[in-house]
Amino acid sequence: MFQTSVYVERRAELAQRLKSGLLLFFGNEESPMNYADNAYSFRQDSTFLYYFGIARPGLVAIIDIDENQEMIFGNEMSIDDIVWMGRQQTIYEKSNLVGISKVLPLDGLSGYINKAISAKRTIHYLPPYRAENKIKLADLLGLNVHHLKPSASVHFIKAVAAQRAIKSALEINEIEQAVNNSIDMHLLAMRKTRPGMKEEEIAAFIYAEALRTGGNIAYPIILTVHGEILHNHFHGNVMHDGQMVLNDSGMETAMGYCGDLTRTFPVGKKFDNRQREIYSIVQSALQSAEAVSKPYAKYINVHYAACKGLAEGMKAMGLMKGDMDEAVAAGAHALFFQCGTGHMMGLDVHDMEDLGEEYVGYDDTLKKEKELFGLKSLRLGRALEPGYVFTIEPGIYMIPELIDLWKAERKFESFINYDAVEKFKDFSGIRLENNYAMTNEGLQLLGKPLAIDISEVEEIRNNAY
C-alpha cells in the first residue's frame, strides 16, 4: 500500500467531484478455475485498489457523501480460514491503514442499501465486469442483471476516469518499477532463445522472472513466431532459424501497477533483409509517433502519424501506391496495421477499460470511432494531459486470411499492390512497444534502456549462443 494519506485524499477528491449521493464499490471475489477451492490467482478490482488499497476478496466499500461516512463491509477470517490460510491482517487492521475505521459484516450491506433506496437517495455504481458481482449487485439493487450496465452512473464513471487518468509521482515510480522488471523479462527472452526450442520454454522464463520480482505477469504472455496473430497466447511452436519471435509481455507489481512492452527479434543471430526492411519501417513509425506526442496533443493524431509512417514505408517497398494521406484516411493501411497505436496504462494494462473506452480514451469533444477498420480498435484518442501514462506500439502484420479476403473483394486496389503483397503472406508480424508518461515538459520514456535498434538486438542475439 501507499501511505494512509494517499487513499484518504483520493476518496476526498472523488467525493468533491460527485458532490452528493452514495458511492458503491464492489471488490472482486475468488474466481474458480474448475471448482470452488481451486481458484485463479486473486486480483482485486483496480478501482477498489485505487481508493481502498486492500487486495482481499469479498469486500464492498461505500463512500456516503451525504452522511460523510466511509465504510468497508466484509467478513473477518473464521477459524476454518485460519486453519487453511494462516492468520493474516484483519479487515479492520487493513482498513485502518487506508484511513477507514468503520468496518461492518457483509450481511449488513443490504440493510444499508435498502435504507438508502427507501429514502430515494442516489446510489452511484460502476458497471461490473465479473459475473458474480453482476449477480450480487442486481440482487442488492433489485435490478435485472441486463440493466446494470446502462443504469451505471455515468457521472461516477467520468469522475473515476478523470481522477485515475492523472498519475501521481508515486504511481509513476511504481509503474516504472513494473516497466524495469518487464525490461528484465524481455532481455531474458532475447538471451535465452535458441533455434529448436519451443515458445513455451521462453514463456516459462518470462513468467518465472515476473514471479521472482514479487509480482506477477500483467496479462497472458504473447510469445510467438506467428506475430501476425495480434493476441496469440499459444506457445506450442518450435522456433526455427529464419523466423522472428514477437514477445509482448509485462510485469505487474504487488500493488497492481503494470508494464507492457513488445520487442521482436530473430530466432537466429540476425534478421534477414526482408525482416530488416520491415523492422526499420515499424521503428521509424514509432519514432514518428513519439515526435508528435506532446502535452495536450490528441493521441488520435499520434495514431495517424504512426499509420502514415507505416504506409509510406509500405509504399517504398512497393506494397502500397498512390497518395498515402488519402490511403490512411480511407483505411487502406489497415491491411498491414489492423489495431490502434496505443492505450492508457496504470493499475490495468489497458487502464480502466472496464469503465468503457468512450469515457477513458475519449471525451465529449472526440467521440469513439466505431466504423473504420483499424480505427475502431483505437483505445485512446483524447488529448495527452500531463500525468497520463500510455503505450505507443505500431506494428506490421501480414495476415494471410485478411490479404486473401481484401484481394478477393478488390478492396482499396488504388492503394494496395496485391501482387507484391502476395509474396509477404508468409512474413508473420513485427510490433515494437514502449511505455511513456506525459509531463509538462514533454514525453518521458519510462524504464531503463531496452534494445530496440537492429544493431542492439543483433548484438544480444550474437552473444546469446
Coordinates of C-alpha atoms in Angstrom, one line a residue:
M1 CA 0.0 0.0 0.0
F2 CA 0.9 3.7 -0.3
Q3 CA 0.8 5.7 2.9
T4 CA -2.6 6.3 4.5
S5 CA -2.9 9.9 3.4
V6 CA -2.8 8.9 -0.3
Y7 CA -6.1 6.9 0.0
V8 CA -7.8 9.5 2.2
E9 CA -7.0 12.3 -0.3
R10 CA -8.2 10.2 -3.3
R11 CA -11.5 9.5 -1.6
A12 CA -11.9 13.1 -0.6
E13 CA -11.2 14.3 -4.1
L14 CA -13.8 11.8 -5.6
A15 CA -16.4 12.9 -3.1
Q16 CA -15.8 16.5 -4.1
R17 CA -16.2 15.6 -7.8
L18 CA -19.5 13.8 -7.2
K19 CA -20.9 16.3 -4.6
S20 CA -23.7 14.0 -3.3
G21 CA -25.1 10.5 -3.2
L22 CA -23.8 7.1 -2.1
L23 CA -20.8 5.6 -3.9
L24 CA -20.8 1.8 -4.1
F25 CA -17.6 -0.1 -4.8
F26 CA -17.5 -3.9 -5.3
G27 CA -14.2 -5.6 -4.7
N28 CA -13.6 -8.9 -6.5
E29 CA -14.2 -12.5 -5.3
E30 CA -12.1 -15.5 -5.7
S31 CA -12.6 -16.9 -9.2
P32 CA -12.6 -20.7 -9.5
M33 CA -10.8 -22.4 -12.4
N34 CA -12.6 -25.7 -12.3
Y35 CA -14.1 -26.0 -8.8
A36 CA -14.6 -23.6 -5.9
D37 CA -11.4 -24.3 -3.9
N38 CA -9.1 -24.2 -6.9
A39 CA -9.1 -20.6 -7.8
Y40 CA -7.1 -18.4 -10.2
S41 CA -4.6 -16.0 -8.6
F42 CA -6.7 -13.4 -6.8
R43 CA -6.7 -10.0 -8.4
Q44 CA -8.5 -7.1 -6.7
D45 CA -10.7 -4.7 -8.8
S46 CA -8.4 -1.8 -9.8
T47 CA -10.8 0.9 -8.8
F48 CA -11.2 -0.7 -5.4
L49 CA -7.4 -0.8 -5.1
Y50 CA -7.1 2.8 -6.1
Y51 CA -9.4 4.2 -3.4
F52 CA -9.2 1.5 -0.7
G53 CA -5.8 -0.3 -1.3
I54 CA -6.9 -3.7 0.1
A55 CA -6.2 -6.8 -2.0
R56 CA -8.5 -9.2 -0.3
P57 CA -11.6 -11.0 -1.7
G58 CA -15.2 -10.5 -0.6
L59 CA -15.1 -6.8 0.2
V60 CA -17.6 -4.0 -0.6
A61 CA -17.0 -0.3 0.2
I62 CA -19.2 2.7 0.5
I63 CA -18.4 6.4 0.4
D64 CA -21.6 8.1 1.7
I65 CA -21.1 11.7 0.7
D66 CA -24.4 13.0 2.2
E67 CA -23.8 11.3 5.6
N68 CA -20.0 12.0 5.4
Q69 CA -19.2 8.3 6.1
E70 CA -16.8 5.8 4.6
M71 CA -17.1 2.1 5.4
I72 CA -16.0 -1.3 4.3
F73 CA -18.2 -4.4 4.5
G74 CA -16.5 -7.8 4.8
N75 CA -16.3 -10.9 6.9
E76 CA -13.3 -11.4 9.1
M77 CA -11.4 -14.8 9.0
S78 CA -13.1 -17.7 10.6
I79 CA -11.1 -20.5 12.4
D80 CA -11.5 -22.6 9.2
D81 CA -9.9 -19.8 7.2
I82 CA -7.1 -19.6 9.6
V83 CA -6.5 -23.3 9.5
W84 CA -6.2 -23.3 5.7
M85 CA -4.6 -19.9 5.1
G86 CA -2.9 -18.9 8.4
R87 CA -3.5 -15.8 10.4
Q88 CA -3.5 -12.7 8.3
Q89 CA -4.2 -9.0 9.0
T90 CA -7.8 -8.4 9.8
I91 CA -10.0 -6.3 7.6
Y92 CA -10.2 -3.8 10.4
E93 CA -6.4 -3.6 10.6
K94 CA -6.1 -3.2 6.8
S95 CA -8.9 -0.6 6.7
N96 CA -7.1 1.5 9.3
L97 CA -4.1 1.5 7.1
V98 CA -6.1 3.3 4.4
G99 CA -7.9 5.7 6.9
I100 CA -11.2 3.9 7.4
S101 CA -12.3 3.0 10.9
K102 CA -15.8 1.7 10.2
V103 CA -15.8 -2.0 9.3
L104 CA -19.1 -3.9 9.2
P105 CA -20.0 -7.6 8.5
L106 CA -21.0 -8.3 4.9
D107 CA -24.6 -9.1 5.9
G108 CA -25.1 -5.5 7.0
L109 CA -24.7 -4.2 3.4
S110 CA -28.2 -4.9 2.2
G111 CA -29.8 -3.1 5.1
Y112 CA -27.7 0.0 4.5
I113 CA -28.5 0.0 0.8
N114 CA -32.2 -0.7 1.4
K115 CA -32.5 2.2 3.7
A116 CA -30.9 4.4 1.1
I117 CA -33.3 3.1 -1.6
S118 CA -36.3 3.7 0.7
A119 CA -35.1 7.3 1.3
K120 CA -34.9 7.7 -2.6
R121 CA -31.2 8.5 -2.3
T122 CA -28.9 8.4 -5.4
I123 CA -26.8 5.3 -5.4
H124 CA -23.8 5.5 -7.8
Y125 CA -22.2 2.4 -9.1
L126 CA -19.7 1.4 -11.8
P127 CA -20.5 -1.2 -14.4
P128 CA -19.5 -4.6 -13.1
Y129 CA -17.5 -6.9 -15.4
R130 CA -17.4 -10.1 -13.3
A131 CA -20.4 -12.4 -13.3
E132 CA -20.5 -12.9 -9.6
N133 CA -20.5 -9.1 -9.0
K134 CA -23.2 -8.6 -11.6
I135 CA -25.5 -11.1 -9.7
K136 CA -24.8 -9.6 -6.3
L137 CA -25.3 -6.0 -7.5
A138 CA -28.5 -6.9 -9.3
D139 CA -29.9 -8.6 -6.2
L140 CA -28.8 -5.7 -4.0
L141 CA -30.4 -3.0 -6.1
G142 CA -33.4 -5.0 -7.4
L143 CA -32.4 -4.6 -11.0
N144 CA -32.4 -7.0 -13.9
V145 CA -28.8 -8.1 -14.5
H146 CA -29.1 -7.0 -18.1
H147 CA -30.0 -3.5 -17.0
L148 CA -26.9 -3.0 -14.8
K149 CA -24.6 -1.5 -17.4
P150 CA -27.0 1.0 -18.9
S151 CA -28.0 2.0 -15.4
A152 CA -24.5 2.6 -14.1
S153 CA -23.7 6.1 -13.1
V154 CA -22.0 8.0 -16.0
H155 CA -21.2 10.8 -13.6
F156 CA -19.4 8.3 -11.3
I157 CA -17.6 6.7 -14.3
K158 CA -16.3 10.1 -15.6
A159 CA -15.2 11.2 -12.2
V160 CA -13.2 8.0 -11.5
A161 CA -11.7 8.0 -15.1
A162 CA -10.7 11.7 -14.8
Q163 CA -9.0 11.1 -11.4
R164 CA -7.3 7.8 -12.1
A165 CA -6.0 9.0 -15.5
I166 CA -3.7 11.5 -13.9
K167 CA -0.9 9.5 -12.3
S168 CA 0.9 10.9 -9.3
A169 CA 4.7 10.8 -8.9
L170 CA 4.2 7.9 -6.5
E171 CA 2.2 6.0 -9.2
I172 CA 4.7 6.7 -12.0
N173 CA 7.5 5.5 -9.8
E174 CA 5.6 2.2 -9.2
I175 CA 4.8 1.9 -12.9
E176 CA 8.4 2.5 -13.7
Q177 CA 9.4 -0.4 -11.4
A178 CA 6.9 -2.6 -13.3
V179 CA 8.5 -1.4 -16.6
N180 CA 12.0 -2.1 -15.4
N181 CA 11.1 -5.5 -14.3
S182 CA 9.3 -6.1 -17.7
I183 CA 12.5 -5.0 -19.4
D184 CA 14.4 -7.7 -17.5
M185 CA 11.8 -10.2 -18.7
H186 CA 12.4 -9.1 -22.3
L187 CA 16.2 -9.2 -22.1
L188 CA 16.0 -12.7 -20.6
A189 CA 13.8 -13.8 -23.5
M190 CA 16.3 -12.4 -26.0
R191 CA 19.2 -14.1 -24.3
K192 CA 17.6 -17.5 -23.7
T193 CA 16.0 -18.1 -27.2
R194 CA 17.7 -20.8 -29.3
P195 CA 16.6 -22.4 -32.6
G196 CA 14.9 -25.7 -31.9
M197 CA 13.4 -24.5 -28.6
K198 CA 9.6 -24.3 -28.1
E199 CA 8.0 -21.0 -27.4
E200 CA 6.7 -22.3 -24.1
E201 CA 10.2 -22.7 -22.8
I202 CA 10.9 -19.0 -23.2
A203 CA 7.4 -18.1 -21.9
A204 CA 8.3 -20.0 -18.7
F205 CA 11.5 -17.9 -18.2
I206 CA 9.4 -14.8 -18.6
Y207 CA 6.8 -16.0 -16.1
A208 CA 9.4 -17.0 -13.6
E209 CA 11.1 -13.6 -13.8
A210 CA 7.8 -11.8 -13.1
L211 CA 7.2 -14.0 -10.0
R212 CA 10.8 -13.6 -8.9
T213 CA 10.4 -9.9 -8.6
G214 CA 7.5 -10.2 -6.2
G215 CA 4.6 -9.6 -8.6
N216 CA 3.1 -11.4 -11.5
I217 CA 2.5 -11.1 -15.2
A218 CA 0.3 -8.2 -16.1
Y219 CA -1.6 -10.2 -18.8
P220 CA -1.2 -13.5 -20.6
I221 CA 2.2 -13.7 -22.3
I222 CA 2.3 -13.3 -26.0
L223 CA 5.5 -15.1 -27.2
T224 CA 5.2 -16.4 -30.7
V225 CA 6.8 -16.9 -34.1
H226 CA 3.4 -16.1 -35.5
G227 CA 3.5 -12.4 -34.8
E228 CA 0.7 -11.7 -37.3
I229 CA -1.8 -13.0 -34.7
L230 CA -2.2 -9.9 -32.6
H231 CA -3.0 -11.7 -29.3
N232 CA -1.5 -15.1 -29.8
H233 CA -1.4 -16.9 -26.5
F234 CA -0.4 -20.3 -27.9
H235 CA 3.1 -21.3 -27.0
G236 CA 3.5 -24.7 -28.7
N237 CA 5.5 -23.9 -31.8
V238 CA 9.1 -24.9 -32.3
M239 CA 11.2 -21.9 -33.1
H240 CA 13.5 -22.1 -36.2
D241 CA 16.3 -20.1 -37.5
G242 CA 15.0 -17.6 -40.1
Q243 CA 11.8 -16.9 -38.0
M244 CA 11.2 -14.0 -35.7
V245 CA 9.9 -14.0 -32.1
L246 CA 7.3 -11.4 -31.1
N247 CA 7.4 -11.0 -27.3
D248 CA 4.6 -8.9 -25.8
S249 CA 4.8 -9.3 -22.1
G250 CA 4.7 -7.2 -19.0
M251 CA 5.0 -7.4 -15.2
E252 CA 2.5 -6.3 -12.6
T253 CA 3.9 -5.2 -9.2
A254 CA 2.4 -6.4 -5.9
M255 CA 0.5 -3.1 -5.8
G256 CA -1.1 -3.9 -9.1
Y257 CA 0.7 -1.4 -11.4
C258 CA 1.7 -2.7 -14.8
G259 CA 4.3 -2.6 -17.5
D260 CA 3.5 -3.5 -21.2
L261 CA 6.4 -3.9 -23.7
T262 CA 6.9 -5.6 -27.0
R263 CA 10.0 -6.5 -28.9
T264 CA 10.5 -8.6 -32.0
F265 CA 13.8 -10.4 -32.5
P266 CA 15.3 -13.1 -34.8
V267 CA 15.3 -16.7 -33.6
G268 CA 18.7 -16.9 -35.1
K269 CA 21.5 -14.4 -34.8
K270 CA 20.4 -11.9 -37.4
F271 CA 17.3 -10.5 -39.2
D272 CA 17.2 -11.3 -42.9
N273 CA 17.0 -8.5 -45.4
R274 CA 13.2 -8.6 -45.7
Q275 CA 12.8 -8.6 -41.9
R276 CA 15.3 -5.7 -41.5
E277 CA 13.4 -3.6 -44.0
I278 CA 10.0 -4.0 -42.4
Y279 CA 11.5 -3.8 -38.9
S280 CA 13.0 -0.4 -39.8
I281 CA 9.6 0.8 -41.1
V282 CA 8.0 -0.1 -37.8
Q283 CA 10.8 1.6 -35.8
S284 CA 10.5 4.7 -37.9
A285 CA 6.7 4.8 -37.3
L286 CA 7.4 4.5 -33.6
Q287 CA 9.7 7.5 -33.8
S288 CA 7.2 9.5 -35.8
A289 CA 4.5 8.8 -33.2
E290 CA 6.9 9.9 -30.4
A291 CA 7.7 13.1 -32.3
V292 CA 4.1 14.3 -32.2
S293 CA 3.4 13.1 -28.7
K294 CA 3.4 16.5 -26.9
P295 CA 1.4 17.9 -23.9
Y296 CA -2.2 18.2 -24.9
A297 CA -1.7 16.7 -28.4
K298 CA -4.6 14.4 -29.3
Y299 CA -3.5 10.8 -29.3
I300 CA -5.6 10.2 -32.4
N301 CA -3.0 12.3 -34.3
V302 CA -0.2 10.2 -32.7
H303 CA -2.1 7.2 -34.2
Y304 CA -2.3 8.8 -37.6
A305 CA 1.4 9.7 -37.5
A306 CA 2.2 6.0 -36.9
C307 CA -0.2 4.9 -39.7
K308 CA 1.3 7.4 -42.1
G309 CA 4.8 6.3 -41.4
L310 CA 3.9 2.6 -41.9
A311 CA 2.0 3.4 -45.1
E312 CA 4.9 5.4 -46.5
G313 CA 7.2 2.5 -45.7
M314 CA 4.9 0.0 -47.4
K315 CA 4.8 2.3 -50.4
A316 CA 8.6 2.5 -50.6
M317 CA 8.7 -1.3 -50.6
G318 CA 6.1 -1.4 -53.5
L319 CA 3.3 -2.9 -51.4
M320 CA 1.2 0.3 -51.4
K321 CA 0.8 3.0 -54.0
G322 CA -0.8 6.4 -54.6
D323 CA -1.3 9.2 -52.1
M324 CA -0.6 7.9 -48.6
D325 CA -2.6 10.7 -46.9
E326 CA -5.6 9.5 -48.9
A327 CA -4.8 5.9 -48.2
V328 CA -4.7 6.3 -44.4
A329 CA -7.8 8.5 -44.4
A330 CA -9.6 5.7 -46.3
G331 CA -8.2 3.0 -44.0
A332 CA -6.2 1.1 -46.7
H333 CA -3.1 0.9 -44.4
A334 CA -5.2 -1.4 -42.1
L335 CA -4.3 -4.4 -44.3
F336 CA -1.0 -4.2 -42.5
F337 CA -1.9 -2.4 -39.3
Q338 CA -5.3 -3.5 -38.0
C339 CA -5.2 -2.1 -34.5
G340 CA -4.7 1.1 -32.5
T341 CA -1.3 2.6 -31.8
G342 CA -1.6 2.5 -28.0
H343 CA -3.7 2.7 -24.8
M344 CA -3.6 4.1 -21.3
M345 CA -1.7 2.1 -18.7
G346 CA -1.6 2.0 -14.9
L347 CA -3.4 -0.3 -12.5
D348 CA -4.7 -2.1 -15.5
V349 CA -2.6 -2.9 -18.5
H350 CA -5.4 -1.3 -20.6
D351 CA -6.1 1.2 -17.9
M352 CA -9.8 1.4 -16.8
E353 CA -11.0 -0.4 -19.8
D354 CA -13.8 -1.9 -17.7
L355 CA -15.3 1.7 -17.3
G356 CA -15.6 2.0 -21.1
E357 CA -13.2 3.3 -23.8
E358 CA -15.6 6.1 -24.6
Y359 CA -15.0 7.6 -21.1
V360 CA -11.4 6.7 -20.7
G361 CA -9.8 7.1 -24.1
Y362 CA -12.2 9.7 -25.4
D363 CA -14.1 12.7 -24.3
D364 CA -17.1 14.9 -25.3
T365 CA -15.0 16.6 -28.0
L366 CA -13.8 13.4 -29.5
K367 CA -16.2 10.5 -29.9
K368 CA -15.2 6.9 -30.2
E369 CA -15.0 5.9 -33.9
K370 CA -16.8 2.6 -34.4
E371 CA -16.8 2.1 -38.1
L372 CA -13.4 2.4 -39.8
F373 CA -11.4 -0.9 -39.7
G374 CA -8.1 -0.2 -37.9
L375 CA -9.6 2.9 -36.1
K376 CA -12.5 1.3 -34.2
S377 CA -10.0 -0.6 -32.1
L378 CA -8.0 2.5 -31.1
R379 CA -8.4 2.6 -27.4
L380 CA -7.0 6.1 -26.9
G381 CA -7.8 9.3 -28.9
R382 CA -8.1 12.1 -26.4
A383 CA -5.5 14.9 -25.7
L384 CA -2.5 13.8 -23.7
E385 CA -2.5 15.6 -20.4
P386 CA 0.5 15.7 -18.1
G387 CA 0.2 12.7 -15.8
Y388 CA -1.1 10.3 -18.4
V389 CA 0.8 7.0 -18.8
F390 CA 0.4 5.2 -22.1
T391 CA 1.9 3.0 -24.7
I392 CA 3.0 3.6 -28.3
E393 CA 3.1 0.3 -30.2
P394 CA 3.0 0.3 -34.0
G395 CA 3.3 -2.9 -36.0
I396 CA 3.0 -4.5 -39.4
Y397 CA 1.1 -7.8 -39.5
M398 CA 0.8 -9.9 -42.7
I399 CA -2.4 -11.9 -42.1
P400 CA -2.9 -14.3 -45.0
E401 CA -6.7 -14.6 -44.5
L402 CA -7.1 -10.9 -44.4
I403 CA -5.0 -10.4 -47.5
D404 CA -7.0 -13.1 -49.4
L405 CA -10.3 -11.5 -48.3
W406 CA -9.4 -8.0 -49.4
K407 CA -7.9 -9.2 -52.6
A408 CA -11.0 -11.2 -53.5
E409 CA -13.1 -8.1 -52.7
R410 CA -10.7 -5.9 -54.7
K411 CA -10.6 -3.6 -51.7
F412 CA -8.5 -0.5 -52.0
E413 CA -7.0 -1.6 -55.3
S414 CA -6.0 2.0 -56.0
F415 CA -3.7 1.9 -52.8
I416 CA -2.6 -1.7 -52.5
N417 CA -0.4 -3.6 -54.8
Y418 CA -1.8 -7.1 -54.2
D419 CA 0.7 -8.9 -56.5
A420 CA 3.6 -7.6 -54.3
V421 CA 1.7 -8.3 -51.1
E422 CA 1.2 -11.9 -52.1
K423 CA 4.9 -12.5 -51.6
F424 CA 4.7 -11.5 -48.0
K425 CA 1.9 -13.8 -46.8
D426 CA 4.5 -15.9 -45.0
F427 CA 6.1 -13.0 -43.2
S428 CA 4.3 -13.0 -39.8
G429 CA 4.5 -9.7 -37.9
I430 CA 6.6 -7.1 -36.1
R431 CA 5.5 -5.0 -33.2
L432 CA 7.6 -2.5 -31.1
E433 CA 6.1 -1.1 -27.9
N434 CA 7.4 1.3 -25.3
N435 CA 5.7 2.9 -22.2
Y436 CA 5.6 6.6 -21.6
A437 CA 4.5 9.3 -19.2
M438 CA 3.4 12.7 -20.4
T439 CA 4.9 15.6 -18.4
N440 CA 4.6 19.3 -18.6
E441 CA 7.9 19.4 -20.4
G442 CA 7.0 16.6 -22.9
L443 CA 7.2 12.9 -23.5
Q444 CA 9.1 10.8 -20.9
L445 CA 10.2 7.2 -21.9
L446 CA 9.7 5.0 -18.8
G447 CA 12.2 2.4 -17.7
K448 CA 15.9 1.7 -18.3
P449 CA 17.2 1.2 -21.9
L450 CA 15.8 -1.9 -23.7
A451 CA 17.5 -2.9 -27.0
I452 CA 15.4 -1.7 -30.0
D453 CA 17.8 -0.7 -32.8
I454 CA 18.6 -3.6 -35.1
S455 CA 22.2 -3.5 -34.2
E456 CA 21.4 -3.6 -30.5
V457 CA 19.1 -6.6 -30.9
E458 CA 21.5 -8.5 -33.1
E459 CA 24.3 -7.9 -30.6
I460 CA 22.3 -9.5 -27.8
R461 CA 21.4 -12.4 -30.2
N462 CA 25.0 -12.9 -31.3
N463 CA 26.1 -13.2 -27.6
A464 CA 23.2 -15.4 -26.7
Y465 CA 24.6 -18.7 -28.1

